[in-house]
Amino acid sequence: MPVFMDVHNVEGGVSASDVAAAHEADLATQGPHGVNYLKYWVDEEAGKIFCLVEAPDAEAANTVHRQAHGLVADEIYPISAQG
């Protein structure tokens, strides 16, 4: 399955606890969409969130975000795993 890295930019910063709650909402929503959110990283001060996700396509990944909490990615990049 394709793997994507998405990027969220939250003006004014973001708290790690809010991101953790959003990630839990993604996990609860992802199944019917064939999506698997694997891991995320957050830079609280810069307001940056990065999500690593397996998904059939970028839109499926964003659909999960939209339904789970409404915070869709500002950018999403297909990536390939390196051995």
PDB file of N, CA and C in Angstrom:
ATOM      1  N   MET A   1       0.845  -1.177   0.000  1.00  0.00           N
ATOM      2  CA  MET A   1       0.000   0.000   0.000  1.00  0.00           C
ATOM      3  C   MET A   1       0.890   1.240   0.000  1.00  0.00           C
ATOM      4  N   PRO A   2       0.484   2.289  -0.709  1.00  0.00           N
ATOM      5  CA  PRO A   2       1.268   3.529  -0.718  1.00  0.00           C
ATOM      6  C   PRO A   2       1.399   4.138   0.672  1.00  0.00           C
ATOM      7  N   VAL A   3       2.518   4.825   0.872  1.00  0.00           N
ATOM      8  CA  VAL A   3       2.795   5.501   2.138  1.00  0.00           C
ATOM      9  C   VAL A   3       2.947   6.998   1.853  1.00  0.00           C
ATOM     10  N   PHE A   4       2.394   7.806   2.754  1.00  0.00           N
ATOM     11  CA  PHE A   4       2.416   9.254   2.605  1.00  0.00           C
ATOM     12  C   PHE A   4       2.903   9.898   3.899  1.00  0.00           C
ATOM     13  N   MET A   5       3.496  11.076   3.749  1.00  0.00           N
ATOM     14  CA  MET A   5       3.825  11.939   4.880  1.00  0.00           C
ATOM     15  C   MET A   5       3.011  13.210   4.677  1.00  0.00           C
ATOM     16  N   ASP A   6       2.176  13.526   5.662  1.00  0.00           N
ATOM     17  CA  ASP A   6       1.443  14.779   5.534  1.00  0.00           C
ATOM     18  C   ASP A   6       1.959  15.795   6.537  1.00  0.00           C
ATOM     19  N   VAL A   7       1.708  17.060   6.222  1.00  0.00           N
ATOM     20  CA  VAL A   7       2.209  18.173   7.021  1.00  0.00           C
ATOM     21  C   VAL A   7       1.036  19.103   7.337  1.00  0.00           C
ATOM     22  N   HIS A   8       0.902  19.414   8.610  1.00  0.00           N
ATOM     23  CA  HIS A   8      -0.099  20.385   9.072  1.00  0.00           C
ATOM     24  C   HIS A   8       0.645  21.575   9.646  1.00  0.00           C
ATOM     25  N   ASN A   9       0.159  22.765   9.348  1.00  0.00           N
ATOM     26  CA  ASN A   9       0.718  24.006   9.890  1.00  0.00           C
ATOM     27  C   ASN A   9      -0.368  24.673  10.718  1.00  0.00           C
ATOM     28  N   VAL A  10      -0.140  24.786  12.021  1.00  0.00           N
ATOM     29  CA  VAL A  10      -1.120  25.369  12.933  1.00  0.00           C
ATOM     30  C   VAL A  10      -0.567  26.695  13.432  1.00  0.00           C
ATOM     31  N   GLU A  11      -1.159  27.781  12.968  1.00  0.00           N
ATOM     32  CA  GLU A  11      -0.685  29.100  13.358  1.00  0.00           C
ATOM     33  C   GLU A  11      -0.846  29.304  14.859  1.00  0.00           C
ATOM     34  N   GLY A  12       0.203  29.807  15.491  1.00  0.00           N
ATOM     35  CA  GLY A  12       0.165  30.062  16.920  1.00  0.00           C
ATOM     36  C   GLY A  12       0.638  28.897  17.769  1.00  0.00           C
ATOM     37  N   GLY A  13       1.032  27.792  17.120  1.00  0.00           N
ATOM     38  CA  GLY A  13       1.529  26.639  17.859  1.00  0.00           C
ATOM     39  C   GLY A  13       0.437  25.631  18.148  1.00  0.00           C
ATOM     40  N   VAL A  14       0.851  24.514  18.706  1.00  0.00           N
ATOM     41  CA  VAL A  14      -0.064  23.412  18.968  1.00  0.00           C
ATOM     42  C   VAL A  14       0.466  22.635  20.165  1.00  0.00           C
ATOM     43  N   SER A  15      -0.436  22.035  20.930  1.00  0.00           N
ATOM     44  CA  SER A  15       0.016  21.251  22.079  1.00  0.00           C
ATOM     45  C   SER A  15       0.106  19.772  21.707  1.00  0.00           C
ATOM     46  N   ALA A  16       1.084  19.110  22.269  1.00  0.00           N
ATOM     47  CA  ALA A  16       1.263  17.678  22.023  1.00  0.00           C
ATOM     48  C   ALA A  16       0.031  16.896  22.459  1.00  0.00           C
ATOM     49  N   SER A  17      -0.627  17.324  23.524  1.00  0.00           N
ATOM     50  CA  SER A  17      -1.807  16.601  24.000  1.00  0.00           C
ATOM     51  C   SER A  17      -2.970  16.732  23.013  1.00  0.00           C
ATOM     52  N   ASP A  18      -3.118  17.894  22.383  1.00  0.00           N
ATOM     53  CA  ASP A  18      -4.160  18.053  21.373  1.00  0.00           C
ATOM     54  C   ASP A  18      -3.871  17.179  20.153  1.00  0.00           C
ATOM     55  N   VAL A  19      -2.612  17.103  19.767  1.00  0.00           N
ATOM     56  CA  VAL A  19      -2.231  16.273  18.627  1.00  0.00           C
ATOM     57  C   VAL A  19      -2.457  14.796  18.949  1.00  0.00           C
ATOM     58  N   ALA A  20      -2.126  14.396  20.170  1.00  0.00           N
ATOM     59  CA  ALA A  20      -2.354  13.001  20.571  1.00  0.00           C
ATOM     60  C   ALA A  20      -3.839  12.657  20.503  1.00  0.00           C
ATOM     61  N   ALA A  21      -4.695  13.568  20.932  1.00  0.00           N
ATOM     62  CA  ALA A  21      -6.144  13.330  20.871  1.00  0.00           C
ATOM     63  C   ALA A  21      -6.620  13.238  19.422  1.00  0.00           C
ATOM     64  N   ALA A  22      -6.098  14.098  18.560  1.00  0.00           N
ATOM     65  CA  ALA A  22      -6.466  14.044  17.144  1.00  0.00           C
ATOM     66  C   ALA A  22      -6.002  12.728  16.517  1.00  0.00           C
ATOM     67  N   HIS A  23      -4.806  12.269  16.890  1.00  0.00           N
ATOM     68  CA  HIS A  23      -4.295  11.003  16.368  1.00  0.00           C
ATOM     69  C   HIS A  23      -5.197   9.842  16.804  1.00  0.00           C
ATOM     70  N   GLU A  24      -5.636   9.844  18.037  1.00  0.00           N
ATOM     71  CA  GLU A  24      -6.550   8.802  18.521  1.00  0.00           C
ATOM     72  C   GLU A  24      -7.854   8.824  17.730  1.00  0.00           C
ATOM     73  N   ALA A  25      -8.348  10.022  17.400  1.00  0.00           N
ATOM     74  CA  ALA A  25      -9.555  10.134  16.581  1.00  0.00           C
ATOM     75  C   ALA A  25      -9.312   9.577  15.182  1.00  0.00           C
ATOM     76  N   ASP A  26      -8.115   9.821  14.623  1.00  0.00           N
ATOM     77  CA  ASP A  26      -7.766   9.232  13.322  1.00  0.00           C
ATOM     78  C   ASP A  26      -7.816   7.709  13.398  1.00  0.00           C
ATOM     79  N   LEU A  27      -7.214   7.145  14.439  1.00  0.00           N
ATOM     80  CA  LEU A  27      -7.179   5.693  14.578  1.00  0.00           C
ATOM     81  C   LEU A  27      -8.579   5.112  14.688  1.00  0.00           C
ATOM     82  N   ALA A  28      -9.473   5.820  15.347  1.00  0.00           N
ATOM     83  CA  ALA A  28     -10.846   5.341  15.514  1.00  0.00           C
ATOM     84  C   ALA A  28     -11.655   5.453  14.222  1.00  0.00           C
ATOM     85  N   THR A  29     -11.212   6.284  13.290  1.00  0.00           N
ATOM     86  CA  THR A  29     -11.958   6.577  12.064  1.00  0.00           C
ATOM     87  C   THR A  29     -11.396   5.869  10.836  1.00  0.00           C
ATOM     88  N   GLN A  30     -10.139   5.459  10.865  1.00  0.00           N
ATOM     89  CA  GLN A  30      -9.418   5.038   9.663  1.00  0.00           C
ATOM     90  C   GLN A  30      -9.897   3.740   9.010  1.00  0.00           C
ATOM     91  N   GLY A  31     -10.373   2.790   9.775  1.00  0.00           N
ATOM     92  CA  GLY A  31     -10.680   1.451   9.265  1.00  0.00           C
ATOM     93  C   GLY A  31     -11.522   1.388   8.008  1.00  0.00           C
ATOM     94  N   PRO A  32     -12.695   2.008   7.984  1.00  0.00           N
ATOM     95  CA  PRO A  32     -13.558   1.910   6.807  1.00  0.00           C
ATOM     96  C   PRO A  32     -12.953   2.521   5.536  1.00  0.00           C
ATOM     97  N   HIS A  33     -11.912   3.322   5.697  1.00  0.00           N
ATOM     98  CA  HIS A  33     -11.292   3.999   4.550  1.00  0.00           C
ATOM     99  C   HIS A  33     -10.055   3.269   4.036  1.00  0.00           C
ATOM    100  N   GLY A  34      -9.697   2.147   4.659  1.00  0.00           N
ATOM    101  CA  GLY A  34      -8.506   1.407   4.242  1.00  0.00           C
ATOM    102  C   GLY A  34      -7.223   2.161   4.523  1.00  0.00           C
ATOM    103  N   VAL A  35      -7.232   2.970   5.582  1.00  0.00           N
ATOM    104  CA  VAL A  35      -6.108   3.830   5.936  1.00  0.00           C
ATOM    105  C   VAL A  35      -5.504   3.324   7.241  1.00  0.00           C
ATOM    106  N   ASN A  36      -4.185   3.504   7.391  1.00  0.00           N
ATOM    107  CA  ASN A  36      -3.494   3.102   8.606  1.00  0.00           C
ATOM    108  C   ASN A  36      -2.504   4.196   9.003  1.00  0.00           C
ATOM    109  N   TYR A  37      -2.909   5.047   9.959  1.00  0.00           N
ATOM    110  CA  TYR A  37      -1.990   6.063  10.465  1.00  0.00           C
ATOM    111  C   TYR A  37      -0.956   5.371  11.338  1.00  0.00           C
ATOM    112  N   LEU A  38       0.326   5.504  10.958  1.00  0.00           N
ATOM    113  CA  LEU A  38       1.416   4.757  11.580  1.00  0.00           C
ATOM    114  C   LEU A  38       2.089   5.501  12.725  1.00  0.00           C
ATOM    115  N   LYS A  39       2.381   6.777  12.513  1.00  0.00           N
ATOM    116  CA  LYS A  39       3.170   7.534  13.474  1.00  0.00           C
ATOM    117  C   LYS A  39       2.995   9.014  13.188  1.00  0.00           C
ATOM    118  N   TYR A  40       3.238   9.823  14.198  1.00  0.00           N
ATOM    119  CA  TYR A  40       3.198  11.270  13.979  1.00  0.00           C
ATOM    120  C   TYR A  40       4.303  11.927  14.799  1.00  0.00           C
ATOM    121  N   TRP A  41       4.642  13.135  14.380  1.00  0.00           N
ATOM    122  CA  TRP A  41       5.623  13.953  15.084  1.00  0.00           C
ATOM    123  C   TRP A  41       5.035  15.351  15.208  1.00  0.00           C
ATOM    124  N   VAL A  42       5.398  16.047  16.262  1.00  0.00           N
ATOM    125  CA  VAL A  42       4.872  17.395  16.466  1.00  0.00           C
ATOM    126  C   VAL A  42       5.973  18.332  16.940  1.00  0.00           C
ATOM    127  N   ASP A  43       5.962  19.541  16.402  1.00  0.00           N
ATOM    128  CA  ASP A  43       6.801  20.641  16.880  1.00  0.00           C
ATOM    129  C   ASP A  43       5.818  21.655  17.441  1.00  0.00           C
ATOM    130  N   GLU A  44       5.644  21.630  18.760  1.00  0.00           N
ATOM    131  CA  GLU A  44       4.623  22.454  19.409  1.00  0.00           C
ATOM    132  C   GLU A  44       4.807  23.945  19.117  1.00  0.00           C
ATOM    133  N   GLU A  45       6.013  24.419  19.296  1.00  0.00           N
ATOM    134  CA  GLU A  45       6.272  25.848  19.156  1.00  0.00           C
ATOM    135  C   GLU A  45       6.047  26.331  17.727  1.00  0.00           C
ATOM    136  N   ALA A  46       6.504  25.554  16.746  1.00  0.00           N
ATOM    137  CA  ALA A  46       6.363  25.943  15.337  1.00  0.00           C
ATOM    138  C   ALA A  46       4.962  25.648  14.793  1.00  0.00           C
ATOM    139  N   GLY A  47       4.174  24.870  15.531  1.00  0.00           N
ATOM    140  CA  GLY A  47       2.842  24.521  15.056  1.00  0.00           C
ATOM    141  C   GLY A  47       2.866  23.566  13.878  1.00  0.00           C
ATOM    142  N   LYS A  48       3.852  22.678  13.863  1.00  0.00           N
ATOM    143  CA  LYS A  48       3.997  21.712  12.762  1.00  0.00           C
ATOM    144  C   LYS A  48       3.647  20.316  13.255  1.00  0.00           C
ATOM    145  N   ILE A  49       2.864  19.623  12.445  1.00  0.00           N
ATOM    146  CA  ILE A  49       2.513  18.231  12.713  1.00  0.00           C
ATOM    147  C   ILE A  49       2.813  17.444  11.452  1.00  0.00           C
ATOM    148  N   PHE A  50       3.468  16.298  11.610  1.00  0.00           N
ATOM    149  CA  PHE A  50       3.806  15.416  10.497  1.00  0.00           C
ATOM    150  C   PHE A  50       3.190  14.053  10.788  1.00  0.00           C
ATOM    151  N   CYS A  51       2.469  13.507   9.819  1.00  0.00           N
ATOM    152  CA  CYS A  51       1.819  12.205   9.998  1.00  0.00           C
ATOM    153  C   CYS A  51       2.301  11.240   8.917  1.00  0.00           C
ATOM    154  N   LEU A  52       2.690  10.053   9.339  1.00  0.00           N
ATOM    155  CA  LEU A  52       3.077   8.977   8.432  1.00  0.00           C
ATOM    156  C   LEU A  52       1.885   8.033   8.326  1.00  0.00           C
ATOM    157  N   VAL A  53       1.454   7.766   7.088  1.00  0.00           N
ATOM    158  CA  VAL A  53       0.207   7.031   6.896  1.00  0.00           C
ATOM    159  C   VAL A  53       0.276   6.127   5.675  1.00  0.00           C
ATOM    160  N   GLU A  54      -0.253   4.934   5.826  1.00  0.00           N
ATOM    161  CA  GLU A  54      -0.504   4.046   4.687  1.00  0.00           C
ATOM    162  C   GLU A  54      -1.931   4.312   4.239  1.00  0.00           C
ATOM    163  N   ALA A  55      -2.110   4.520   2.951  1.00  0.00           N
ATOM    164  CA  ALA A  55      -3.450   4.815   2.444  1.00  0.00           C
ATOM    165  C   ALA A  55      -3.531   4.458   0.963  1.00  0.00           C
ATOM    166  N   PRO A  56      -4.723   4.136   0.493  1.00  0.00           N
ATOM    167  CA  PRO A  56      -4.864   3.844  -0.939  1.00  0.00           C
ATOM    168  C   PRO A  56      -4.464   5.040  -1.800  1.00  0.00           C
ATOM    169  N   ASP A  57      -4.725   6.254  -1.288  1.00  0.00           N
ATOM    170  CA  ASP A  57      -4.343   7.488  -1.977  1.00  0.00           C
ATOM    171  C   ASP A  57      -4.373   8.635  -0.971  1.00  0.00           C
ATOM    172  N   ALA A  58      -3.862   9.775  -1.400  1.00  0.00           N
ATOM    173  CA  ALA A  58      -3.775  10.929  -0.499  1.00  0.00           C
ATOM    174  C   ALA A  58      -5.156  11.389  -0.039  1.00  0.00           C
ATOM    175  N   GLU A  59      -6.137  11.320  -0.910  1.00  0.00           N
ATOM    176  CA  GLU A  59      -7.478  11.787  -0.533  1.00  0.00           C
ATOM    177  C   GLU A  59      -8.080  10.924   0.569  1.00  0.00           C
ATOM    178  N   ALA A  60      -7.829   9.618   0.542  1.00  0.00           N
ATOM    179  CA  ALA A  60      -8.342   8.753   1.606  1.00  0.00           C
ATOM    180  C   ALA A  60      -7.741   9.155   2.951  1.00  0.00           C
ATOM    181  N   ALA A  61      -6.453   9.481   2.968  1.00  0.00           N
ATOM    182  CA  ALA A  61      -5.809   9.916   4.205  1.00  0.00           C
ATOM    183  C   ALA A  61      -6.434  11.211   4.710  1.00  0.00           C
ATOM    184  N   ASN A  62      -6.667  12.164   3.810  1.00  0.00           N
ATOM    185  CA  ASN A  62      -7.273  13.428   4.209  1.00  0.00           C
ATOM    186  C   ASN A  62      -8.729  13.258   4.621  1.00  0.00           C
ATOM    187  N   THR A  63      -9.428  12.308   4.025  1.00  0.00           N
ATOM    188  CA  THR A  63     -10.815  12.044   4.408  1.00  0.00           C
ATOM    189  C   THR A  63     -10.887  11.610   5.866  1.00  0.00           C
ATOM    190  N   VAL A  64      -9.943  10.767   6.288  1.00  0.00           N
ATOM    191  CA  VAL A  64      -9.919  10.341   7.688  1.00  0.00           C
ATOM    192  C   VAL A  64      -9.715  11.552   8.599  1.00  0.00           C
ATOM    193  N   HIS A  65      -8.744  12.407   8.291  1.00  0.00           N
ATOM    194  CA  HIS A  65      -8.520  13.615   9.099  1.00  0.00           C
ATOM    195  C   HIS A  65      -9.794  14.468   9.143  1.00  0.00           C
ATOM    196  N   ARG A  66     -10.412  14.666   7.985  1.00  0.00           N
ATOM    197  CA  ARG A  66     -11.600  15.517   7.899  1.00  0.00           C
ATOM    198  C   ARG A  66     -12.719  14.971   8.781  1.00  0.00           C
ATOM    199  N   GLN A  67     -12.959  13.675   8.704  1.00  0.00           N
ATOM    200  CA  GLN A  67     -14.038  13.072   9.485  1.00  0.00           C
ATOM    201  C   GLN A  67     -13.702  12.967  10.969  1.00  0.00           C
ATOM    202  N   ALA A  68     -12.440  12.710  11.273  1.00  0.00           N
ATOM    203  CA  ALA A  68     -12.036  12.497  12.666  1.00  0.00           C
ATOM    204  C   ALA A  68     -12.016  13.792  13.479  1.00  0.00           C
ATOM    205  N   HIS A  69     -11.491  14.874  12.874  1.00  0.00           N
ATOM    206  CA  HIS A  69     -11.329  16.112  13.653  1.00  0.00           C
ATOM    207  C   HIS A  69     -11.349  17.384  12.829  1.00  0.00           C
ATOM    208  N   GLY A  70     -11.415  17.267  11.524  1.00  0.00           N
ATOM    209  CA  GLY A  70     -11.520  18.441  10.666  1.00  0.00           C
ATOM    210  C   GLY A  70     -10.218  19.110  10.281  1.00  0.00           C
ATOM    211  N   LEU A  71      -9.092  18.621  10.788  1.00  0.00           N
ATOM    212  CA  LEU A  71      -7.797  19.252  10.491  1.00  0.00           C
ATOM    213  C   LEU A  71      -7.090  18.513   9.359  1.00  0.00           C
ATOM    214  N   VAL A  72      -7.416  18.879   8.122  1.00  0.00           N
ATOM    215  CA  VAL A  72      -6.782  18.225   6.987  1.00  0.00           C
ATOM    216  C   VAL A  72      -5.369  18.761   6.796  1.00  0.00           C
ATOM    217  N   ALA A  73      -4.559  17.991   6.120  1.00  0.00           N
ATOM    218  CA  ALA A  73      -3.162  18.359   5.903  1.00  0.00           C
ATOM    219  C   ALA A  73      -3.053  19.531   4.931  1.00  0.00           C
ATOM    220  N   ASP A  74      -2.047  20.363   5.160  1.00  0.00           N
ATOM    221  CA  ASP A  74      -1.741  21.444   4.239  1.00  0.00           C
ATOM    222  C   ASP A  74      -0.958  20.928   3.034  1.00  0.00           C
ATOM    223  N   GLU A  75      -0.176  19.882   3.272  1.00  0.00           N
ATOM    224  CA  GLU A  75       0.619  19.254   2.220  1.00  0.00           C
ATOM    225  C   GLU A  75       0.641  17.766   2.474  1.00  0.00           C
ATOM    226  N   ILE A  76       0.724  16.976   1.403  1.00  0.00           N
ATOM    227  CA  ILE A  76       0.866  15.532   1.563  1.00  0.00           C
ATOM    228  C   ILE A  76       1.778  15.024   0.448  1.00  0.00           C
ATOM    229  N   TYR A  77       2.736  14.189   0.849  1.00  0.00           N
ATOM    230  CA  TYR A  77       3.772  13.716  -0.061  1.00  0.00           C
ATOM    231  C   TYR A  77       3.805  12.198  -0.097  1.00  0.00           C
ATOM    232  N   PRO A  78       3.804  11.615  -1.295  1.00  0.00           N
ATOM    233  CA  PRO A  78       4.042  10.167  -1.363  1.00  0.00           C
ATOM    234  C   PRO A  78       5.508   9.904  -1.028  1.00  0.00           C
ATOM    235  N   ILE A  79       5.776   8.862  -0.277  1.00  0.00           N
ATOM    236  CA  ILE A  79       7.158   8.517   0.057  1.00  0.00           C
ATOM    237  C   ILE A  79       7.384   7.037  -0.224  1.00  0.00           C
ATOM    238  N   SER A  80       8.639   6.683  -0.366  1.00  0.00           N
ATOM    239  CA  SER A  80       8.974   5.263  -0.521  1.00  0.00           C
ATOM    240  C   SER A  80       9.923   4.886   0.601  1.00  0.00           C
ATOM    241  N   ALA A  81       9.717   3.698   1.122  1.00  0.00           N
ATOM    242  CA  ALA A  81      10.549   3.219   2.218  1.00  0.00           C
ATOM    243  C   ALA A  81      11.942   2.894   1.688  1.00  0.00           C
ATOM    244  N   GLN A  82      12.933   3.209   2.466  1.00  0.00           N
ATOM    245  CA  GLN A  82      14.315   2.887   2.132  1.00  0.00           C
ATOM    246  C   GLN A  82      14.790   1.778   3.066  1.00  0.00           C
ATOM    247  N   GLY A  83      15.431   0.763   2.491  1.00  0.00           N
ATOM    248  CA  GLY A  83      15.892  -0.384   3.231  1.00  0.00           C
ATOM    249  C   GLY A  83      16.768  -0.009   4.357  1.00  0.00           C
TER     250      GLY A  83
END
